[in-house]
Structures are given as C-alpha cells and as structure tokens.
XYZ file of N, CA and C in Angstrom:
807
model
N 116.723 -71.006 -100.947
C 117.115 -72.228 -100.256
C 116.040 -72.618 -99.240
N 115.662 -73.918 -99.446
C 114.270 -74.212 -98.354
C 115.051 -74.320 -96.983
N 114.858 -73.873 -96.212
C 115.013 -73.881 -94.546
C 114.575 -75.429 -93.928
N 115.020 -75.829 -93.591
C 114.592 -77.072 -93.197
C 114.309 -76.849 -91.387
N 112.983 -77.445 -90.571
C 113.280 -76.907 -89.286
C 113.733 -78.112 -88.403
N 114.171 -77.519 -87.209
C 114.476 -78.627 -86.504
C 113.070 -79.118 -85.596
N 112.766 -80.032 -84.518
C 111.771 -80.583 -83.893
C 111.233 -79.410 -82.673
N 112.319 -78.680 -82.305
C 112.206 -77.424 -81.946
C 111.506 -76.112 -82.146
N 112.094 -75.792 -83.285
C 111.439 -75.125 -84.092
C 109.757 -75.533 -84.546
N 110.171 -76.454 -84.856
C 108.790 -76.957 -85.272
C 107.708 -76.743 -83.900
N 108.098 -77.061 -83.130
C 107.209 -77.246 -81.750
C 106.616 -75.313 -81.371
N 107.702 -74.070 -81.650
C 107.491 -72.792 -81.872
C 106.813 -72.517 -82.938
N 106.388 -73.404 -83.976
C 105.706 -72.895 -85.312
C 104.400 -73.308 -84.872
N 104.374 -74.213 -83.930
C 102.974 -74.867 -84.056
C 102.126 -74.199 -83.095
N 102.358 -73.155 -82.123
C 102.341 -72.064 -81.440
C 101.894 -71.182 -82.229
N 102.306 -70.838 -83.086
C 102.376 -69.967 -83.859
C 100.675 -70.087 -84.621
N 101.179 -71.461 -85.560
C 100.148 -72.077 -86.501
C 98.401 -71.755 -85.456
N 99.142 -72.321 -84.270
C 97.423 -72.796 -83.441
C 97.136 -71.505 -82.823
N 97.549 -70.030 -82.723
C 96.849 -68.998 -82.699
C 96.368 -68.160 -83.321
N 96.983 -68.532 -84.963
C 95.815 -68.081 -85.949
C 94.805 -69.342 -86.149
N 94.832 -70.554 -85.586
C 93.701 -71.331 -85.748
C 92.803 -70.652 -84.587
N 92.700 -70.341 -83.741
C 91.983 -69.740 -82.661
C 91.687 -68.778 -83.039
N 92.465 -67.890 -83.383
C 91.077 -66.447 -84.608
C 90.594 -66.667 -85.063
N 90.709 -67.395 -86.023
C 89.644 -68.182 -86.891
C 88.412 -68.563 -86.556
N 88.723 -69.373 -85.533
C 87.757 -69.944 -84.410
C 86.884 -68.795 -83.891
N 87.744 -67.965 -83.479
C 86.854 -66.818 -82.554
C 85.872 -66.086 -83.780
N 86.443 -65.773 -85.005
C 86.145 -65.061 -85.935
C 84.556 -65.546 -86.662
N 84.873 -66.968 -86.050
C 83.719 -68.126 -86.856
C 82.311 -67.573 -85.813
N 82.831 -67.524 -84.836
C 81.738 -66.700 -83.877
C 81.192 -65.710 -84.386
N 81.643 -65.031 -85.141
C 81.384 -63.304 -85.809
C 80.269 -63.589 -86.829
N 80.858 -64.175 -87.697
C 80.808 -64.135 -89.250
C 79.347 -64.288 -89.607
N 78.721 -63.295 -90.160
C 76.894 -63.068 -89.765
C 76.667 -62.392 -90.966
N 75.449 -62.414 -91.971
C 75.063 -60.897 -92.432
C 74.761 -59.430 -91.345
N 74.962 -59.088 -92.149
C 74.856 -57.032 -91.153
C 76.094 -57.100 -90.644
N 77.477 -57.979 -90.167
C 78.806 -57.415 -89.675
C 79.261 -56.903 -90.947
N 80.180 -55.409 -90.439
C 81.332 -55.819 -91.926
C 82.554 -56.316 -91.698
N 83.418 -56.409 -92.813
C 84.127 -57.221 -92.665
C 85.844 -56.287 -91.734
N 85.598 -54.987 -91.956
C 86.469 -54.536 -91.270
C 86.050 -54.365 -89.498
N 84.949 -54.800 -88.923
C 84.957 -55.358 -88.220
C 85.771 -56.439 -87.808
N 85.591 -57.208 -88.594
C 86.394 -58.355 -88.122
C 87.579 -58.248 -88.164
N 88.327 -57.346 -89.146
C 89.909 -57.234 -88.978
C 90.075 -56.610 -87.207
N 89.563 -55.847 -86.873
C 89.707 -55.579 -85.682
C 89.767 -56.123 -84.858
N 88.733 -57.446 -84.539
C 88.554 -58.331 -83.813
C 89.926 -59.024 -83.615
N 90.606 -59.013 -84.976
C 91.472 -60.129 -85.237
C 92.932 -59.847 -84.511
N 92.868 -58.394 -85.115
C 94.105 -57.378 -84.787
C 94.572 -57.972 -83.279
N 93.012 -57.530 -82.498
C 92.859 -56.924 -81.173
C 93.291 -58.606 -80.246
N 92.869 -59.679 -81.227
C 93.078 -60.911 -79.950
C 94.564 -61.495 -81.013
N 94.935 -61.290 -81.703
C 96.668 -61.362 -81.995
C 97.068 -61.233 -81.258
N 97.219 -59.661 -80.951
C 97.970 -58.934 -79.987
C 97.709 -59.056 -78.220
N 96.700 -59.469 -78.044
C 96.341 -59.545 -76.698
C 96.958 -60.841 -76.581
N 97.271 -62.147 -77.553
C 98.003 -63.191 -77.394
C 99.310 -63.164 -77.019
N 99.948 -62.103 -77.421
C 101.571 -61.791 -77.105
C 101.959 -61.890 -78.699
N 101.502 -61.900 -79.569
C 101.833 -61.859 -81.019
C 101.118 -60.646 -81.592
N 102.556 -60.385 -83.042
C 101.729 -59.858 -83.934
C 100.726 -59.749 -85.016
N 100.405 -59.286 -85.735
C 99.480 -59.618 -86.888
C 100.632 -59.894 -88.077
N 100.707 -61.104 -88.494
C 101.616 -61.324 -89.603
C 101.558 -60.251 -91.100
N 100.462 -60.034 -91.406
C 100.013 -59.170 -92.465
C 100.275 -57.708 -92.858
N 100.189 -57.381 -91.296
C 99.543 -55.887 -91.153
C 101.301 -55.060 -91.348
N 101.451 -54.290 -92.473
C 102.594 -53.858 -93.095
C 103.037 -54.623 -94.256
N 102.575 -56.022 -94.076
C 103.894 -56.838 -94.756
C 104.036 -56.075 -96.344
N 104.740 -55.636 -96.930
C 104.599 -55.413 -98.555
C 104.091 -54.108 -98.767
N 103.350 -53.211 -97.088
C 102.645 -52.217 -97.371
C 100.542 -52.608 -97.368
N 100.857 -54.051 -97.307
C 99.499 -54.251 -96.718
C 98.903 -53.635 -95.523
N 97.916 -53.085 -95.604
C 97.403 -52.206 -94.254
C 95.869 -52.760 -93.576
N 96.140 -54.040 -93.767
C 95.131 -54.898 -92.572
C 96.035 -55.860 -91.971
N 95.056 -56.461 -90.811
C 95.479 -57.763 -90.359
C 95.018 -58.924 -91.181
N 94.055 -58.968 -91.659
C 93.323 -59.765 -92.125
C 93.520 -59.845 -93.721
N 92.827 -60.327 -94.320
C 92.801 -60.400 -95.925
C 91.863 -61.507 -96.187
N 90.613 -60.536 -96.224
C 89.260 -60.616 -96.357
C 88.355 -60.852 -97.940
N 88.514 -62.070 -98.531
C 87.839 -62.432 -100.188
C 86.700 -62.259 -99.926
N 85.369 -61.756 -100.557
C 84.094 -62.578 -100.789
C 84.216 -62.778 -102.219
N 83.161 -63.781 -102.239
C 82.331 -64.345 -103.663
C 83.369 -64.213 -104.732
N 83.563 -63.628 -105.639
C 84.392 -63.515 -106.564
C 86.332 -62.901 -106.568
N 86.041 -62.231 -105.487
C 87.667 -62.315 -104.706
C 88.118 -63.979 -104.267
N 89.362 -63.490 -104.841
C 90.360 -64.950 -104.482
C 90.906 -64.750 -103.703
N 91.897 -63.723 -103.038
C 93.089 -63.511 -102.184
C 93.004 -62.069 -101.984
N 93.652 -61.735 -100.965
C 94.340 -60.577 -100.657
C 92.934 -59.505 -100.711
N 91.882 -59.683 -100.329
C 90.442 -58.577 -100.202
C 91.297 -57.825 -98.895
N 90.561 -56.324 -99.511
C 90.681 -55.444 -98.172
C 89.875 -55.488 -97.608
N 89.317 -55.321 -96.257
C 88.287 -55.475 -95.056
C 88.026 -53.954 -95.527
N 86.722 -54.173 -95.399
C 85.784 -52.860 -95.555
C 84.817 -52.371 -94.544
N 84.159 -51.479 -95.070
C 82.671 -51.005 -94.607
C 81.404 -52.038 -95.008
N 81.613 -52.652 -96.139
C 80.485 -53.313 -96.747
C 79.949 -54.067 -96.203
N 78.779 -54.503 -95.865
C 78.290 -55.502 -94.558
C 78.311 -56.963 -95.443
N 78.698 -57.842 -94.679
C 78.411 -59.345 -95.459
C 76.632 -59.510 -95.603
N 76.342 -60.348 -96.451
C 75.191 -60.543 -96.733
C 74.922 -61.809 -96.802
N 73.755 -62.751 -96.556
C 73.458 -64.050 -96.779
C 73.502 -64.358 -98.105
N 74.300 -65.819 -98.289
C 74.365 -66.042 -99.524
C 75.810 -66.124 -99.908
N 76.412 -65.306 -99.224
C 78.033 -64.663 -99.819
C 78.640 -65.895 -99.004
N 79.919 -65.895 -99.780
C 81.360 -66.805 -99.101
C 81.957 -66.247 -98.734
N 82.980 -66.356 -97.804
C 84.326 -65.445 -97.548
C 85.122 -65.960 -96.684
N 85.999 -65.707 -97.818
C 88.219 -66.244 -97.561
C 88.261 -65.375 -96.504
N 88.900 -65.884 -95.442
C 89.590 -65.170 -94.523
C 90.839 -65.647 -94.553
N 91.868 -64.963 -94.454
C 93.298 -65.630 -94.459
C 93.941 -64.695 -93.134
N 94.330 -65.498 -92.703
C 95.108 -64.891 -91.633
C 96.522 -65.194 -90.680
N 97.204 -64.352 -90.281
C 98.410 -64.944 -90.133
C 99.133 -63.889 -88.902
N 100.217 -65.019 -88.246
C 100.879 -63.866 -86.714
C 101.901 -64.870 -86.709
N 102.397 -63.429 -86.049
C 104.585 -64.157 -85.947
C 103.946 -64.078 -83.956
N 104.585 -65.373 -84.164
C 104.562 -65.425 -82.546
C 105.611 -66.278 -81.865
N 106.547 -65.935 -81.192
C 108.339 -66.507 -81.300
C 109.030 -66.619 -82.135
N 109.005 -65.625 -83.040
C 109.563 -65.355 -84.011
C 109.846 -66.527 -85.398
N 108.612 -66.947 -85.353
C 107.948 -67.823 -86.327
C 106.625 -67.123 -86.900
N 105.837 -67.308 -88.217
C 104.626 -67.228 -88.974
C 103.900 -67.963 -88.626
N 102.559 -67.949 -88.412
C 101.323 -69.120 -88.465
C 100.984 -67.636 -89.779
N 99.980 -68.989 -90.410
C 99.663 -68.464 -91.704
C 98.479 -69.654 -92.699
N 97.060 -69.443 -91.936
C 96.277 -70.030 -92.910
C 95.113 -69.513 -92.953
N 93.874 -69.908 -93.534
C 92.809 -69.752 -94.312
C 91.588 -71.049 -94.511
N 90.161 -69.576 -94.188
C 89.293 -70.948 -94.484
C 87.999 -69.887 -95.076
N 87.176 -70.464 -95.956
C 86.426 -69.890 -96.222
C 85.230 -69.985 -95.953
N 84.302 -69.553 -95.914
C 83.004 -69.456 -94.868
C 81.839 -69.314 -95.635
N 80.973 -69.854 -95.337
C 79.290 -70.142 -95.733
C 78.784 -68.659 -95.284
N 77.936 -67.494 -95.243
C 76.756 -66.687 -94.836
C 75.800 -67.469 -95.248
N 75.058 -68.144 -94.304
C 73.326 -68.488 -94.198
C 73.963 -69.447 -95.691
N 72.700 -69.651 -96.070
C 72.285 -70.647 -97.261
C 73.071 -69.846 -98.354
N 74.162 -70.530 -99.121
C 74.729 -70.102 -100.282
C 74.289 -71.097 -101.285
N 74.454 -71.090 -102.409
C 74.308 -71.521 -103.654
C 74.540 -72.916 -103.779
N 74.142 -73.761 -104.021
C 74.565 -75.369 -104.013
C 75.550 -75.927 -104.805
N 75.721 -74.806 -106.427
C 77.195 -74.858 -106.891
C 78.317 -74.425 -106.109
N 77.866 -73.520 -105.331
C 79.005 -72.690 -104.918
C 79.581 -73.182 -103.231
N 78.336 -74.169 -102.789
C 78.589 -74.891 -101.466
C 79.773 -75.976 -102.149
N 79.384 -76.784 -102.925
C 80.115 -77.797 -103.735
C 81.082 -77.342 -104.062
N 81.766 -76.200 -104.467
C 83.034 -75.729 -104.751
C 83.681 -75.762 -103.861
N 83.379 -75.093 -102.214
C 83.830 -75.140 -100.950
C 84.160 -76.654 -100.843
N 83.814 -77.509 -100.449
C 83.578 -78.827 -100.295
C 84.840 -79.390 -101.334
N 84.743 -79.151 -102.691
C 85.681 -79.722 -103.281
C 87.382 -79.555 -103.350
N 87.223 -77.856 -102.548
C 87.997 -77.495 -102.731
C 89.093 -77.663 -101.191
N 88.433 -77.981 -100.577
C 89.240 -78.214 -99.185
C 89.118 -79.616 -99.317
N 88.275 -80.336 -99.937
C 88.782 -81.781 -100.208
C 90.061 -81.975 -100.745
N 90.502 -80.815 -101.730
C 92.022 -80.919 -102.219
C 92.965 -80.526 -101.849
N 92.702 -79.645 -100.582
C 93.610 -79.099 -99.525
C 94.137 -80.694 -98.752
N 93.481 -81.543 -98.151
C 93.696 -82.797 -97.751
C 94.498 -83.648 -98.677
N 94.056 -83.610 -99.836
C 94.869 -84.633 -100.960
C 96.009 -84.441 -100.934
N 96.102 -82.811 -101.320
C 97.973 -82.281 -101.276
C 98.488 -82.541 -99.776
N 97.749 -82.687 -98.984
C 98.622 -82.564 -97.575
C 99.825 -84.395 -97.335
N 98.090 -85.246 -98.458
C 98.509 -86.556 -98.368
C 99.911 -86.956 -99.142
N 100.164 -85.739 -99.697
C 101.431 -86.569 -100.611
C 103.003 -85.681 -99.704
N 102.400 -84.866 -98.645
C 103.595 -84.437 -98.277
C 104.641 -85.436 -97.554
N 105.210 -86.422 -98.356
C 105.793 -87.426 -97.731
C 107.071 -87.294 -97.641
N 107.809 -87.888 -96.939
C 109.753 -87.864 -97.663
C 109.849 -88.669 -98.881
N 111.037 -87.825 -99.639
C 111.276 -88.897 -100.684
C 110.345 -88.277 -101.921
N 108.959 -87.836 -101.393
C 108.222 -87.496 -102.919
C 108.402 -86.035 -103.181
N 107.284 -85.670 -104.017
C 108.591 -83.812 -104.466
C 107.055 -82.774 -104.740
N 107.525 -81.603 -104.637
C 106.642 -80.308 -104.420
C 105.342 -80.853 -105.959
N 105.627 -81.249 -107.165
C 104.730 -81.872 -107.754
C 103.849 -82.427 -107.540
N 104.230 -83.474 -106.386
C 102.979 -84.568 -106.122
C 101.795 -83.966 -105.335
N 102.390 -82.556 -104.735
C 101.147 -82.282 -104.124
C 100.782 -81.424 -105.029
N 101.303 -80.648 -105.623
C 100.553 -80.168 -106.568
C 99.459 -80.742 -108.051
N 100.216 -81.799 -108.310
C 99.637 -82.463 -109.000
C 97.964 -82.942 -108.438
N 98.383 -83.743 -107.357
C 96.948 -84.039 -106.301
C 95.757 -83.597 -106.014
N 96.077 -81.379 -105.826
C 95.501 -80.506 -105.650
C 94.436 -80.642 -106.915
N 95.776 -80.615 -108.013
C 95.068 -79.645 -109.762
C 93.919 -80.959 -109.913
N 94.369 -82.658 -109.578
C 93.452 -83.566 -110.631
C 91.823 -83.737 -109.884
N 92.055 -83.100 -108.129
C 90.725 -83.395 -107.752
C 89.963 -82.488 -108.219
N 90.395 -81.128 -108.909
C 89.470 -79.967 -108.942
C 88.999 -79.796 -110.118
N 90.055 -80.162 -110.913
C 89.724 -80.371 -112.983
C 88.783 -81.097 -113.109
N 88.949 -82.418 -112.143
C 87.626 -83.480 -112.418
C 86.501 -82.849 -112.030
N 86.081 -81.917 -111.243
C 84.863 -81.069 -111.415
C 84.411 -80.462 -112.292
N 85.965 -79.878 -112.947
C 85.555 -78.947 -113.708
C 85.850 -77.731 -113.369
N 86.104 -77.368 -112.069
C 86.744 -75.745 -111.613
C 88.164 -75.839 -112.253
N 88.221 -74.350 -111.984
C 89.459 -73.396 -112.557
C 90.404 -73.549 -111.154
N 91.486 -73.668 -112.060
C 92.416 -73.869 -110.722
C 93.854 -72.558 -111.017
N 93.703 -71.839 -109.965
C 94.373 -70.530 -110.389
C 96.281 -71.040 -110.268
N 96.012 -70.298 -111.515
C 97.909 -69.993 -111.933
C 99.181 -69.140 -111.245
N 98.222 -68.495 -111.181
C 99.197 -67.199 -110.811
C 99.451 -66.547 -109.451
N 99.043 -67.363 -108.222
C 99.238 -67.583 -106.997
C 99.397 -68.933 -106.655
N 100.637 -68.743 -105.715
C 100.613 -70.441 -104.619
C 101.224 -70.866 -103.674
N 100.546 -71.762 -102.910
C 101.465 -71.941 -101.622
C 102.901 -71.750 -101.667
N 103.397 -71.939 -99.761
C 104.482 -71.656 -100.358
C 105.356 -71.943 -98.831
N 106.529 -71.929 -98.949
C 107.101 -72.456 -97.700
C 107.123 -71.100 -96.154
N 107.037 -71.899 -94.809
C 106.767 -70.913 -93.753
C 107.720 -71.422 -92.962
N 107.654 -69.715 -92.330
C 108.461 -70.274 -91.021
C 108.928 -69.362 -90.497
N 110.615 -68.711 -90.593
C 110.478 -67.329 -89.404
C 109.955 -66.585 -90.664
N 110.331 -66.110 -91.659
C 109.856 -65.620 -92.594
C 107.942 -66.112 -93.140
N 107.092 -65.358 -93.530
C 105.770 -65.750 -94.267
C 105.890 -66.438 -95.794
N 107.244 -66.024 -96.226
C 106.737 -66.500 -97.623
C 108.644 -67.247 -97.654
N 108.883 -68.403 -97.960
C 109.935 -68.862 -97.536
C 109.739 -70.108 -98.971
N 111.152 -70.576 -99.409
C 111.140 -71.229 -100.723
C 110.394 -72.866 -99.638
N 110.138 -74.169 -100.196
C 109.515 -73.063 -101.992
C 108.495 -72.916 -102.600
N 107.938 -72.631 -103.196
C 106.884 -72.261 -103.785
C 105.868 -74.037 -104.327
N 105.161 -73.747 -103.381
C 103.989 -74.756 -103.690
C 102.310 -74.482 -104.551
N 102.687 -74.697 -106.155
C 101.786 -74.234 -106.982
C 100.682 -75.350 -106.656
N 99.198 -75.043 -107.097
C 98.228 -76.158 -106.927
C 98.074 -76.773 -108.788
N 99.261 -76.294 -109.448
C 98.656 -77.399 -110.749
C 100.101 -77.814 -110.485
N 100.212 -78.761 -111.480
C 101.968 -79.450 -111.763
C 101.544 -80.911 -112.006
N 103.103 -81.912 -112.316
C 102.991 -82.646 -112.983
C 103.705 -83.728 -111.648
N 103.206 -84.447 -111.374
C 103.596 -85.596 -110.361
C 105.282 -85.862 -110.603
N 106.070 -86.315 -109.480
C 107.523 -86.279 -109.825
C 108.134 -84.965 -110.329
N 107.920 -83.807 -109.971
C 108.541 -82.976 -110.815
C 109.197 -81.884 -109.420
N 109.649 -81.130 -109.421
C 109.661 -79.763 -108.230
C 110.920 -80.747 -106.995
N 111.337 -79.645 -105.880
C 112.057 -80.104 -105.092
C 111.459 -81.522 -104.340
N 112.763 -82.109 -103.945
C 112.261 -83.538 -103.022
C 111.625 -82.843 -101.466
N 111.102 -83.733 -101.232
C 110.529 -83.353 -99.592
C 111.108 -83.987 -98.760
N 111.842 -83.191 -97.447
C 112.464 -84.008 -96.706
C 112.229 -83.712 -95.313
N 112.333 -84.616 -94.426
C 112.012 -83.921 -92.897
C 112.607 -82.704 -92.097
N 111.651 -82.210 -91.797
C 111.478 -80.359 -91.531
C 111.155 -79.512 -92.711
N 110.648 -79.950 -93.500
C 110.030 -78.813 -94.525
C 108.922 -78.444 -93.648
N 108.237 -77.147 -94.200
C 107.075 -76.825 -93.148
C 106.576 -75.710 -94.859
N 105.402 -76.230 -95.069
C 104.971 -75.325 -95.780
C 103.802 -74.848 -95.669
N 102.753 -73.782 -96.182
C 101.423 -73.522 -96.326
C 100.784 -73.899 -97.772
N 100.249 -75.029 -97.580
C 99.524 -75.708 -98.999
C 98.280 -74.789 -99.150
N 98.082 -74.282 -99.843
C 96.384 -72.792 -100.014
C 96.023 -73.509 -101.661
N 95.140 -74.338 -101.855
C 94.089 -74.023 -102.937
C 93.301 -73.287 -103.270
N 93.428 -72.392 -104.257
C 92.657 -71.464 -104.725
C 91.788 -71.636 -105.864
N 90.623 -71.980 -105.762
C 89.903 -72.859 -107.085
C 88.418 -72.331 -107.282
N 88.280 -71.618 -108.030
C 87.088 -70.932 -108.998
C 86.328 -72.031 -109.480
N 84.903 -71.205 -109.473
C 83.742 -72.224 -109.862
C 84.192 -71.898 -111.305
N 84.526 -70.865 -111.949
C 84.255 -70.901 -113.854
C 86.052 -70.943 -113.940
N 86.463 -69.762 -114.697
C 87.707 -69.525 -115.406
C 89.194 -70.126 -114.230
N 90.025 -70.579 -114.466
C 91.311 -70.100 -113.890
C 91.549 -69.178 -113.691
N 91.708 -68.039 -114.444
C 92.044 -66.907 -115.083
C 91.037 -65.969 -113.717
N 92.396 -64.859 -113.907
C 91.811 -63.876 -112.382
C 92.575 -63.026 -112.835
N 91.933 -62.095 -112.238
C 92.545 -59.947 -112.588
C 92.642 -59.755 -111.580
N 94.318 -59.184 -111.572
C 94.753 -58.292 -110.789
C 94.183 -56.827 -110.178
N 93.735 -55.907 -109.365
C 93.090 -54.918 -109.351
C 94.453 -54.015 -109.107
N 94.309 -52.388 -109.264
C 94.638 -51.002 -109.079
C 95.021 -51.144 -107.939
N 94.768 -51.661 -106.726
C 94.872 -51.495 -105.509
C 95.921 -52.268 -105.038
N 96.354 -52.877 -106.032
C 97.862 -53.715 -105.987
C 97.645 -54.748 -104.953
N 96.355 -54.958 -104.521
C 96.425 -56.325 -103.461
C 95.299 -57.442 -104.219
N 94.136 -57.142 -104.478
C 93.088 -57.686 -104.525
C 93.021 -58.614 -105.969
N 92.777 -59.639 -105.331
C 92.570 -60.457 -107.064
C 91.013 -61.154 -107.205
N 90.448 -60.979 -108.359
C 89.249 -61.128 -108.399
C 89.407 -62.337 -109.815
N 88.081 -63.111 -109.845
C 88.180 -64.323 -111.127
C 87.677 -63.479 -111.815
N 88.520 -63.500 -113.209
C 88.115 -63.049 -114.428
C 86.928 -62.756 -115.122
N 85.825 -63.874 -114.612
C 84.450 -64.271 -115.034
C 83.437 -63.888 -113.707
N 84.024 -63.241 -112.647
C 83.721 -63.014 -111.210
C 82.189 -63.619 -110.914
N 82.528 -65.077 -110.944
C 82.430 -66.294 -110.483
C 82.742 -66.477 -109.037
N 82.548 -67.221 -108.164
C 82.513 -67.149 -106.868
C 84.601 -68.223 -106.566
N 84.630 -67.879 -105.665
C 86.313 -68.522 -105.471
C 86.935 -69.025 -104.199
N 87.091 -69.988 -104.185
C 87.700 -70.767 -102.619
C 88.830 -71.008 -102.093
N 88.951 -70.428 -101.142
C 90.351 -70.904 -100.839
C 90.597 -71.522 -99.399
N 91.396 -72.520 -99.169
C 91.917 -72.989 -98.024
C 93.345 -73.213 -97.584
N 93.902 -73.156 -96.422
C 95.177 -73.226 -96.467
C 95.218 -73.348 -95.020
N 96.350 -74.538 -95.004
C 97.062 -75.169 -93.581
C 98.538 -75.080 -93.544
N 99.175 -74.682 -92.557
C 100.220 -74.800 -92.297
C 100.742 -76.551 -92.018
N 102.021 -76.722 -92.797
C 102.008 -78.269 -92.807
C 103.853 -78.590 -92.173
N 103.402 -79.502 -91.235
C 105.174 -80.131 -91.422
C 105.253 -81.751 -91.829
N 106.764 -81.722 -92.414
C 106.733 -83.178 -92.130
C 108.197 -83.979 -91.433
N 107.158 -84.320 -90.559
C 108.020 -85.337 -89.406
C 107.712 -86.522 -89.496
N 109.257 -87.253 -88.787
C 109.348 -88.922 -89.516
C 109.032 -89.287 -90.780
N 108.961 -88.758 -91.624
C 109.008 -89.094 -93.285
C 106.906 -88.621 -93.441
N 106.709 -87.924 -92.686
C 104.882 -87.923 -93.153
C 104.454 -86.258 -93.134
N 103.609 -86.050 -92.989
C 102.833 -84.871 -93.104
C 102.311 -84.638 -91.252
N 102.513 -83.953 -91.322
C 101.385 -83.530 -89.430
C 101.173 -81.930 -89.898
N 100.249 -81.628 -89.236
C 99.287 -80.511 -89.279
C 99.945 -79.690 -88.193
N 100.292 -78.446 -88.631
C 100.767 -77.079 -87.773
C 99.103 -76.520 -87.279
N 98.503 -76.439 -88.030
C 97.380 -75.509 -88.152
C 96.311 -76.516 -87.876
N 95.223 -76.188 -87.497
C 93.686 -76.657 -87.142
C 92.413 -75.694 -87.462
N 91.163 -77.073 -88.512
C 90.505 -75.995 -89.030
C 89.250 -76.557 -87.434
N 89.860 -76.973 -86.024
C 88.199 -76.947 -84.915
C 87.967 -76.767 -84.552
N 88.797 -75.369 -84.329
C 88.299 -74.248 -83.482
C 87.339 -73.581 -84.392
N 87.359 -73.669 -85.683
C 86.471 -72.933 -86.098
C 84.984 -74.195 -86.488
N 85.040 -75.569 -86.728
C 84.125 -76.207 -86.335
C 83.253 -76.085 -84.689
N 84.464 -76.155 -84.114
C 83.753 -76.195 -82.735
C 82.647 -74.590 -82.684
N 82.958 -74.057 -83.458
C 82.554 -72.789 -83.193
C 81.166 -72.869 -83.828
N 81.268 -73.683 -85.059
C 79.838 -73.825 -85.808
C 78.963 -74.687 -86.020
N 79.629 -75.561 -85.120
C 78.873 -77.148 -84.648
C 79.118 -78.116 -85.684
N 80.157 -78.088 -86.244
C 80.537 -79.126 -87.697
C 81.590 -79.927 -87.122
N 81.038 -81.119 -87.317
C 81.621 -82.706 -86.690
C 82.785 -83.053 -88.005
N 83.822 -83.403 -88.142
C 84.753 -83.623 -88.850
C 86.000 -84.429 -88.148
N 86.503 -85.693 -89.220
C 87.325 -86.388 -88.256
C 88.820 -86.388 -90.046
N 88.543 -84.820 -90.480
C 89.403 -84.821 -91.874
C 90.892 -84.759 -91.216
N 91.391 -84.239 -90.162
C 92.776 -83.791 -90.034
C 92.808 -85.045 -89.263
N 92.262 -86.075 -88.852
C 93.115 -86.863 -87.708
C 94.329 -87.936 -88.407
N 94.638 -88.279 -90.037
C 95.454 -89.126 -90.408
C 96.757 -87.771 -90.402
N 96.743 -86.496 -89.913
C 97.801 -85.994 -90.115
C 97.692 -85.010 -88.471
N 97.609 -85.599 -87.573
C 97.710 -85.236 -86.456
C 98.704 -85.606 -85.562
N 99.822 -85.416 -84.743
C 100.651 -85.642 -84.195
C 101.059 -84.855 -83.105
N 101.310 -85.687 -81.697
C 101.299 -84.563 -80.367
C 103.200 -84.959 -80.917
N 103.420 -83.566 -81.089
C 105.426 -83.150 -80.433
C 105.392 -82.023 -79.635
C-alpha cells in the first residue's frame, strides 16, 4: 500500500533527503585518484552520525557499509574497498540516512579526471532522464509515465536500460510501494497523487541491459562490463507537481559546476 505523506512529514523527509545531499557534497570534496573507496564510506559513516542521524544502509538486509560504492562496470550495491580509484573511472555513490525517523536516499555518479567521451555522454544522458521522469511526476498521471520518459530518452541513444532493479517509494521505511521501474509503457502502473514521495534512480549502461548478479549477494555488474550510471533523487509531489526532497549542489558547489536543472522542481515548505 503506497503511504501517502502529509505536508509535515514531508517537511521531516526533506531533512532527511538534504543530509544525504550534504555527504554527497562533502564526499565530492574527496573523490580523487589514490583515495579508496572505503575511505570514503568512513567519511560518510562518520558525518551521518555526527549529524544526529543514522547511516540508512549500514545493516539494512545484512549490508555492511554505509555507502554503496559502483565503479565503471558496477551498477548498484558495490562494496567500498581497499582499491584506490583511478583517473578515468566513474563512480555511483548511493547513499542514504534515517533522520526523524524518515529515509533520505539518493545517488550521483562521478567523473575521476578525464573519462571517456562515450562514457562522459552516458553520465550526461543519463541524469538527463533522471529530470524527464521527475517531469511526469504529476497528479492524475501514473508510475508509467515516468517510467516510460526515463526508458525513451536512453533507447534513443542506444544504452541499455536495466530490468531488474528500480526506483521505488520512500519514507519512514527505504524501500516503500511502489516500485518505480525505468522502462514501462505510458498510462500504465498506479495513479500519482499528492504525498507520494518516491526515489526515481536510472540505471543505464553504455552496451547490454542485461547485468549479473555476483556471489556476494550485493553487487551487480553489466553483463558486457561496460561502464554504468546511475542517478537518483528523492521526489515529492505537492499541489498536483513534483518538488525535489534531495539536491544534486552541494555536490556542484563542491566541483564548481553551474546548473539551473532542479529549479522547475524546487519548492520552499
């Protein structure tokens, strides 16, 4: 049953939402060749908790980071390691904290130095479709339209748009109905109505759809291990529209990138 929130609630989620946007932010400070990446779970752990929140992650399912750390051919759910990042590489950070007993819960993926110009363009296309789906979160239209939105900007490239993970609804719970896939067919899935609050995450491969599960029961890698993007905002919608829980400028501000993408879904409550 989707939870619908009240203006209240909503106002505690967005608390929530804007202190994993501020790790992010802080994290964007980090993110270098020679760090590794379990470095940074630490970092992350350490200013969660110094916020008065927890790390949303860390247990959930038996997960044993804060963080959930992709490069290059990882899609979701990477464990933070020893391995040092290297120039060239991408990397998903997803991250998430209950803070008043609400989830913040999003994701952005990151440039090291000069990456690949296919693989910059994948980034680029692929948070371009994070925006599209956000645009159809309207009243009245239904979990399809954003999915639909997501799948037609990314096919027209030509990327793989993964199946077998997808957004999905937030709130006191991390994973809350209902399930927001990035392919589907316009008009189709539940109606959207005011106080839904979901996390829209595109996950979109430069080659295959198609991704393998690993042994380690967390980690998913593209099939063709091809490089893989993901983005994800926490979303509500108030007065019949979309407004943004989450912010990707703390982590611009952090890297000097001018962007005016979130202001048609910005709203002070």
């Amino acid at each position: 049953m989707i939870q619908l929130k009240t203006i209240d609630e909503l106002r505690l989620m967005k608390q929530s939402a804007q202190l994993v946007s501020r790790t992010l932010g802080m994290l964007a400070k980090e993110i270098k060749p020679g760090i590794t990446t379990l470095y940074l779970d630490k970092l992350a752990h350490d200013f969660i908790k110094d916020h008065g929140a927890e790390p949303a992650f860390l247990g959930y399912g038996g997960f044993p980071y804060s963080l959930c750390i992709s490069p290059n051919e990882q899609v979701v759910h990477g464990f933070p390691s020893k391995e040092e990042i290297k120039e060239g590489d991408v990397l998903s950070v997803d991250c998430g904290a209950v803070l008043n007993g609400f989830v913040g819960d999003h994701a952005y993926t990151f440039e090291i130095g000069e990456v690949k110009p296919e693989t910059k363009k994948l980034l680029k296309v692929a948070k371009e479709s994070l925006y599209k789906g956000i645009e159809q979160c309207i009243r009245g239209k239904r979990i399809g339209d954003i999915s639909h939105a997501i799948q037609a900007h990314c096919e027209k490239e030509g990327y793989g748009v993964v199946r077998e993970l997808v957004g999905h609804g937030v709130g006191r719970q991390m994973h809350e109905d209902p399930q927001v896939p990035n392919y589907g067919r316009q008009g189709s899935g539940k109606v959207i109505k005011d106080g839904l609050t979901i996390a829209i995450e595109p996950m979109i491969n430069l080659g295959t759809e198609k991704v393998k599960f690993h042994n380690d029961g967390w980690t998913v890698t593209t099939l063709d291990n091809q490089p893989s993007a993901h983005f994800e905002h926490d979303v509500a919608v108030i007065n019949g529209k979309p407004v943004l829980l989450s912010t990707f400028q703390y982590i611009y501000d952090a890297l000097g990138i001018v962007s005016d993408e979130e202001k048609p879904f910005q709203l002070d409550f």
